[in-house]
CSV table of C-alpha atoms in Angstrom, one decimal:
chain,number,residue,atom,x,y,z
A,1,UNK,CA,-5.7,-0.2,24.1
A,2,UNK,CA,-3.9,-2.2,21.4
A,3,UNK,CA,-5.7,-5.6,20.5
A,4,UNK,CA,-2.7,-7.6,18.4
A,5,UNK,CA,-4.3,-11.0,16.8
A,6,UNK,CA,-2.0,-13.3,15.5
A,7,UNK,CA,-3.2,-15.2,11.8
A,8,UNK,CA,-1.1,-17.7,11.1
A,9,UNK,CA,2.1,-15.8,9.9
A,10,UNK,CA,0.5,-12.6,9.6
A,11,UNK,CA,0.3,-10.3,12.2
A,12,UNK,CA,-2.5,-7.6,12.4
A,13,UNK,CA,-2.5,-5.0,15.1
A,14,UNK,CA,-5.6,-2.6,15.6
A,15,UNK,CA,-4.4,0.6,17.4
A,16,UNK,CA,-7.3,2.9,19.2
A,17,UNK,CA,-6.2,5.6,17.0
A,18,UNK,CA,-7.1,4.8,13.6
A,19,UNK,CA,-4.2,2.9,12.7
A,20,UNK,CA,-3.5,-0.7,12.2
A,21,UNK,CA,-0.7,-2.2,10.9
A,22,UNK,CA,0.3,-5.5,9.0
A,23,UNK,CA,2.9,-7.3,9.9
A,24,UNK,CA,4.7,-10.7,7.4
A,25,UNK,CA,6.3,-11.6,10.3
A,26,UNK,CA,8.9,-14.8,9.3
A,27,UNK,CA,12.3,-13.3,10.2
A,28,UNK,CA,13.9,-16.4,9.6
A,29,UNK,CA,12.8,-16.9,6.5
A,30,UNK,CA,13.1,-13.2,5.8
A,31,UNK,CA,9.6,-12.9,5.4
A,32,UNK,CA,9.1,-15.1,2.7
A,33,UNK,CA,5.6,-15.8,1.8
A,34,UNK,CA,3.8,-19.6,1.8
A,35,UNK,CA,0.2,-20.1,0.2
A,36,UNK,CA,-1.0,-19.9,3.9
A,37,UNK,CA,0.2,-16.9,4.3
A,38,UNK,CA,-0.5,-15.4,0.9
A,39,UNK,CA,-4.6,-16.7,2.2
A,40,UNK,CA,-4.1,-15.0,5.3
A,41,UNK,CA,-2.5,-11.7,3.9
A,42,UNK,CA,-5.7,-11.0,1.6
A,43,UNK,CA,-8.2,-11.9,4.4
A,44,UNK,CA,-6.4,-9.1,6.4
A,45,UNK,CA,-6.6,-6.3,3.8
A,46,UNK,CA,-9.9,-7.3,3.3
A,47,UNK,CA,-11.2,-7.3,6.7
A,48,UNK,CA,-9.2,-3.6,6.9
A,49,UNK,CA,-11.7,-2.3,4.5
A,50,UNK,CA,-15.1,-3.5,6.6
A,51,UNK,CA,-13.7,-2.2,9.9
A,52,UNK,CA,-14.6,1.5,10.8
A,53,UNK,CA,-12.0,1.4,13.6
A,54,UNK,CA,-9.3,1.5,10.7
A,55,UNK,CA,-8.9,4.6,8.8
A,56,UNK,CA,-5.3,3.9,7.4
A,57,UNK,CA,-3.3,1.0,7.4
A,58,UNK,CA,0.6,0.8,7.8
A,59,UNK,CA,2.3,-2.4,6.0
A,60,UNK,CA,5.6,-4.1,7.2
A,61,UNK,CA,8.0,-6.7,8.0
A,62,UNK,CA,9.5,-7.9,11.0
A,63,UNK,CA,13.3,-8.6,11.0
A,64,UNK,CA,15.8,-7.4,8.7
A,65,UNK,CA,13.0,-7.7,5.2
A,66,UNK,CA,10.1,-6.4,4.4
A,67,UNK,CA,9.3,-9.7,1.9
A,68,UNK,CA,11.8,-12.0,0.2
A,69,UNK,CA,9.2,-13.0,-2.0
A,70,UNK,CA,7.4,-16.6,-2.1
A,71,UNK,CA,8.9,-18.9,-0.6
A,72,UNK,CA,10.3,-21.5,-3.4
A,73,UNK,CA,10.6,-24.9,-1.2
A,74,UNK,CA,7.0,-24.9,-1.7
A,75,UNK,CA,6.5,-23.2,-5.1
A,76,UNK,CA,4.4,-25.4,-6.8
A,77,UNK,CA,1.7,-25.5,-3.8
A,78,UNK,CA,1.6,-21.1,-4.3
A,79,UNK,CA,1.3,-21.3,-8.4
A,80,UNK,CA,-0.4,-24.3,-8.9
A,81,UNK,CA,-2.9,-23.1,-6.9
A,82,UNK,CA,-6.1,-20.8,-6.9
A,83,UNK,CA,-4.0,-18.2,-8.2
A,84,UNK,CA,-7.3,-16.6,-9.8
A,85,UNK,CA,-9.5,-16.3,-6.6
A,86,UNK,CA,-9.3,-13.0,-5.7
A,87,UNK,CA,-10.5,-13.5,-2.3
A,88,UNK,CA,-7.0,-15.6,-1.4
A,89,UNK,CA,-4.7,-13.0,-3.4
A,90,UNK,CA,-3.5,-9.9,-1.2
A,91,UNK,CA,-2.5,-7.8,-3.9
A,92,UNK,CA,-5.9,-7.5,-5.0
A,93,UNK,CA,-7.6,-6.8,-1.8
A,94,UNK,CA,-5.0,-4.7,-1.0
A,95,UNK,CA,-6.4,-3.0,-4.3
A,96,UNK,CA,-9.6,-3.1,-3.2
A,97,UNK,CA,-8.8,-1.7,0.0
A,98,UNK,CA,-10.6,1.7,-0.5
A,99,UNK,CA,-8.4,3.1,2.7
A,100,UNK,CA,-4.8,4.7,2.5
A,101,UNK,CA,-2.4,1.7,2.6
A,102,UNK,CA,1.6,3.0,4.0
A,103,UNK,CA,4.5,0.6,3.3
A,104,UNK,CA,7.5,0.8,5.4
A,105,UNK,CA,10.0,-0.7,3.7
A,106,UNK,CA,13.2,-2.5,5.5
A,107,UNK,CA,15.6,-4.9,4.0
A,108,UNK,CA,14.7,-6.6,0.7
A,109,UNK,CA,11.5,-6.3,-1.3
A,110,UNK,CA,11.9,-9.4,-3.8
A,111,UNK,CA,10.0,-9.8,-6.5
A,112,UNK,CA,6.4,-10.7,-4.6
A,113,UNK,CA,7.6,-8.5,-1.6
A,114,UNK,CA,8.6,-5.7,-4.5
A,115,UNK,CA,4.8,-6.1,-6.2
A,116,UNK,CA,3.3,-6.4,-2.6
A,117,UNK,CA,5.5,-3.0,-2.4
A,118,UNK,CA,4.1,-1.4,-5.3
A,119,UNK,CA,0.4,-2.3,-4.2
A,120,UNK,CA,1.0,0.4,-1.4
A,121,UNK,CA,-0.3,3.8,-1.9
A,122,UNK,CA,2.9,5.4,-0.1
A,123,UNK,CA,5.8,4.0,0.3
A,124,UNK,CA,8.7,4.7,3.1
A,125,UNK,CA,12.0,2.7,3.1
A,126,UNK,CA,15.2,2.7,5.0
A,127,UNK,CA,18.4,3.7,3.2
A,128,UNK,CA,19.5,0.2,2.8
A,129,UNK,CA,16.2,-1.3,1.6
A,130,UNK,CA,16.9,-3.0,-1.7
A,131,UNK,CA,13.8,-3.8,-4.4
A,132,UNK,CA,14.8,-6.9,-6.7
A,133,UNK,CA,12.7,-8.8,-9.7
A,134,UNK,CA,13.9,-11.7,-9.8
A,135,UNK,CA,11.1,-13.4,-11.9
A,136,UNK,CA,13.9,-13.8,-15.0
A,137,UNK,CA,16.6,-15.6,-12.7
A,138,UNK,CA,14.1,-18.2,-11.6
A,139,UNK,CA,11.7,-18.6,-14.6
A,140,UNK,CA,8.7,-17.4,-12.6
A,141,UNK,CA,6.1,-15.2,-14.8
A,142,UNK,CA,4.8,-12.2,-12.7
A,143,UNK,CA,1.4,-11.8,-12.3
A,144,UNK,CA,1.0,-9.5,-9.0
A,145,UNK,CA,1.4,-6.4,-11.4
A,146,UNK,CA,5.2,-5.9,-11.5
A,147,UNK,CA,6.0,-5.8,-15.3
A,148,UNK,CA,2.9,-3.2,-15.8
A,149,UNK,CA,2.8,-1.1,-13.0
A,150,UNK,CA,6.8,-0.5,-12.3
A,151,UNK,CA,7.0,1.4,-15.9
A,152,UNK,CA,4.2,3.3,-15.3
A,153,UNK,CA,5.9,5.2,-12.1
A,154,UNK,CA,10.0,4.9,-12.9
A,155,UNK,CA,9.8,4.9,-16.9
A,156,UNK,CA,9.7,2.0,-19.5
A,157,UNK,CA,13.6,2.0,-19.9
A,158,UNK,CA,14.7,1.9,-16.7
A,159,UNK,CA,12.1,-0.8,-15.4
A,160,UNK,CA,12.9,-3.1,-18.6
A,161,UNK,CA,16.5,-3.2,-16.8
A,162,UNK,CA,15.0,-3.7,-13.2
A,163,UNK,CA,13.0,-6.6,-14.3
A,164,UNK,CA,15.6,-8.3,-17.1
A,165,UNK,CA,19.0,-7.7,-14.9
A,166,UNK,CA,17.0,-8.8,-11.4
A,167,UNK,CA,20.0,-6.4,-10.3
A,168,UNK,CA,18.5,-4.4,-6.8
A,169,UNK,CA,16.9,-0.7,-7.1
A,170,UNK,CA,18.7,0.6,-4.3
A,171,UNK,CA,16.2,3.0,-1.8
A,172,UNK,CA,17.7,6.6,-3.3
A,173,UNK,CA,17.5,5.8,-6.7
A,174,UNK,CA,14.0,4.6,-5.9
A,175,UNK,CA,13.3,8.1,-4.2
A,176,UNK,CA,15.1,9.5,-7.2
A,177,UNK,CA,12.8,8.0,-9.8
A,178,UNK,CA,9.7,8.5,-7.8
A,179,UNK,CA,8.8,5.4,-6.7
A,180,UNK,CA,9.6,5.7,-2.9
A,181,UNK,CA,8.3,8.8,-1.4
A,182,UNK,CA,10.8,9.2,1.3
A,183,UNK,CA,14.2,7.2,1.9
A,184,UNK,CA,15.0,7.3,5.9
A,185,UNK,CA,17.8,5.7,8.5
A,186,UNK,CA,17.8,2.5,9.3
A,187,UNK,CA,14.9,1.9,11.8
A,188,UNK,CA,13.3,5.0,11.1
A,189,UNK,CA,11.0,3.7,8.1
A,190,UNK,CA,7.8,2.8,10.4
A,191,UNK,CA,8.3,6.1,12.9
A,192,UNK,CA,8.0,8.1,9.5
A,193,UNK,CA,5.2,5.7,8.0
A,194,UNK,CA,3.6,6.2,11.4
A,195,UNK,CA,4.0,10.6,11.2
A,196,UNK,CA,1.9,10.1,8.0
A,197,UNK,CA,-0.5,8.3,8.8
A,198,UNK,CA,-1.3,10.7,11.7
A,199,UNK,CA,-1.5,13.4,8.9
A,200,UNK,CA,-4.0,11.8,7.2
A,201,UNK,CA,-6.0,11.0,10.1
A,202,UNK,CA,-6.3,14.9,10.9
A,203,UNK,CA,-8.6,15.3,7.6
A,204,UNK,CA,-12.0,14.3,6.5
A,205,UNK,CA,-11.8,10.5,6.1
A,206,UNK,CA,-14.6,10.7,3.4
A,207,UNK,CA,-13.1,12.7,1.3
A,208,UNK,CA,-9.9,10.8,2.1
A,209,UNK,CA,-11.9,7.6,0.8
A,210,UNK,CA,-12.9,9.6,-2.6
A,211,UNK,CA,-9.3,10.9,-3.0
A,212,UNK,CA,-7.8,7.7,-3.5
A,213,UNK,CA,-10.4,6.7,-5.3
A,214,UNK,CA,-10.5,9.1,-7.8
A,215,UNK,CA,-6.7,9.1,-7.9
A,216,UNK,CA,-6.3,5.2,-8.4
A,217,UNK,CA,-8.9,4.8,-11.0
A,218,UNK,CA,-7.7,8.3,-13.3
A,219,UNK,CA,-4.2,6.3,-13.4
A,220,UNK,CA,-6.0,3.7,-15.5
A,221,UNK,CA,-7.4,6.3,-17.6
A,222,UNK,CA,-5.6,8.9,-20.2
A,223,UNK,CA,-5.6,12.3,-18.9
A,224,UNK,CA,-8.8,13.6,-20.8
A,225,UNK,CA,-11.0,11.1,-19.7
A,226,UNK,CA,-9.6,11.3,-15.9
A,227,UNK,CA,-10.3,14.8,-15.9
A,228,UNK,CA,-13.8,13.8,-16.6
A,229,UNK,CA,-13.6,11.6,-14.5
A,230,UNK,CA,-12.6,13.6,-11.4
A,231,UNK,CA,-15.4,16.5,-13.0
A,232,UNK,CA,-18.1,13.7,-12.6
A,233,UNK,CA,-17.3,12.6,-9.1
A,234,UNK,CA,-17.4,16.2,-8.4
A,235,UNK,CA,-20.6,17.1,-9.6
A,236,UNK,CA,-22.2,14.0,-8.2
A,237,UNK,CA,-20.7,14.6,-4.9
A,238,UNK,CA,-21.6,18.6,-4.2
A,239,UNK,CA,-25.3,18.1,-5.6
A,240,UNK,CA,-25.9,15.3,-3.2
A,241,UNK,CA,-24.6,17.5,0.1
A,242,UNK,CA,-27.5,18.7,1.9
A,243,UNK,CA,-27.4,22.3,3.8
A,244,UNK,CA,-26.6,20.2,6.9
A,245,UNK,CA,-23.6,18.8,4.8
A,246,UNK,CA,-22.5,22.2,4.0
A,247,UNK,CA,-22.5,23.5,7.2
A,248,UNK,CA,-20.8,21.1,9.2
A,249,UNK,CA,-17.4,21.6,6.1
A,250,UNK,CA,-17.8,25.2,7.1
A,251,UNK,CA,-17.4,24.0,10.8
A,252,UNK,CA,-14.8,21.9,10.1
A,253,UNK,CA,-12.8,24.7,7.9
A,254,UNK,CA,-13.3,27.2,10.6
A,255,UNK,CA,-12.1,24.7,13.2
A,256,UNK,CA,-9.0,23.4,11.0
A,257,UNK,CA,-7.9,28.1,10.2
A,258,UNK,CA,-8.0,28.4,14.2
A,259,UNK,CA,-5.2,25.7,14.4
A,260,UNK,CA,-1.3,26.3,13.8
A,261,UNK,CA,-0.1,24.5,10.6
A,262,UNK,CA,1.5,21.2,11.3
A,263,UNK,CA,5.0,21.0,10.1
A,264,UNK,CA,5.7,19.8,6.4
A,265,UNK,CA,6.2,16.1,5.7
């Protein structure tokens, strides 16, 4: 049975399947974030991470935007703040969130909404989703990640014009470059976020854990010392596996071979 639980502005909805999803959910405002919110938002990822009922979480926003970014009538309140504590900032619990995170994307994704969008693990956005970095219109200095992590996945060039134009990245050239993993119809983004999620459900949610992990923390690493990386994991995991351990993979192999193959994503 569902169990929905309003905070504040922030909706969080634990499903009995695994699933929970995250809802910014100020239509009128398209989604636009206050320091309130922004509180509430982190304590949500980071309750996520605690709760063994959740194995994946699915991030979105209700209306016509996913996030229009922070809300400015009340700008001074969001960076004159605690902007260090990382207990109240979302993007760093969402981080921290050791379990797969899925946006579905509709509407806008403005500068926060974008770096709360490029927090997520996989992305899904509708066709007429639009990502904009607007931190050079308005004089605002980012600090959720954008002008380091955007050139890391779409190339130096192009994000230097993303970030200095604050001209929208339209959903295909975002699946184009890489960034998106799959651009649907309009209304379709959290159907599709929700036909992964199921996917990753079906495997071994430990080794999902260490996947991500592995995978997040070689990123911040050059590619000899994330090898080593992923080779020291590996050896530190299998010599810890008891015979027990072993037996119940072969179990779970045997069980997985017996099934038809689910269809491609």
């Amino acid at each position: 049975m569902d169990q929905t639980v309003p905070e504040n502005l922030i909706m969080v909805n634990k499903e009995s399947g695994g699933i929970a999803v995250i809802t910014i959910n100020r239509p009128k405002s398209l989604n636009s974030l206050t320091r309130a919110m922004m509180v509430d938002l982190a304590k949500a990822f980071k309750d996520m991470d605690s709760d063994e009922s959740v194995q994946v979480v699915i991030f979105t926003g209700s209306g016509r935007s996913f996030c229009s970014g922070v809300d400015l009538t009340a700008a001074e309140s969001v960076f004159k703040g605690d902007v260090k504590d990382p207990e109240t900032d979302p993007v760093v619990q969402m981080e921290r969130l050791r379990k797969p995170i899925i946006g579905a994307i509709n509407g806008f994704a403005i500068t926060a909404g974008f770096e709360l969008a490029l927090a997520c693990d996989i992305l899904v956005a509708s066709r007429g989703a639009k990502f904009m970095d607007t931190h050079a219109r308005f004089g605002i200095f980012p600090s959720w990640g954008l002008s380091q992590k955007l050139s890391r996945i779409i190339g130096a060039n192009k994000a230097r014009e993303v970030s200095l134009t604050s001209l929208p990245l339209t959903a295909d050239v975002a699946g184009k470059l890489g960034f998106v993993n799959h651009v649907v119809e309009e209304g379709e983004a959290f159907k599709k976020a929700r036909e992964i999620a199921e996917a990753i459900i079906k495997n071994e949610q430990g080794m999902v854990l260490r996947i991500k992990s592995v995978i997040n923390d070689g990123l911040k690493l050059d590619l000899g010392h994330a090898l080593a990386l992923e080779k020291e994991r590996a050896h530190a995991y299998y010599s810890g596996m008891t015979k027990e351990q072993f037996k119940k993979m072969q179990e779970f192999i045997a069980g997985r071979g017996s099934k038809k193959p689910s269809s491609k994503l």
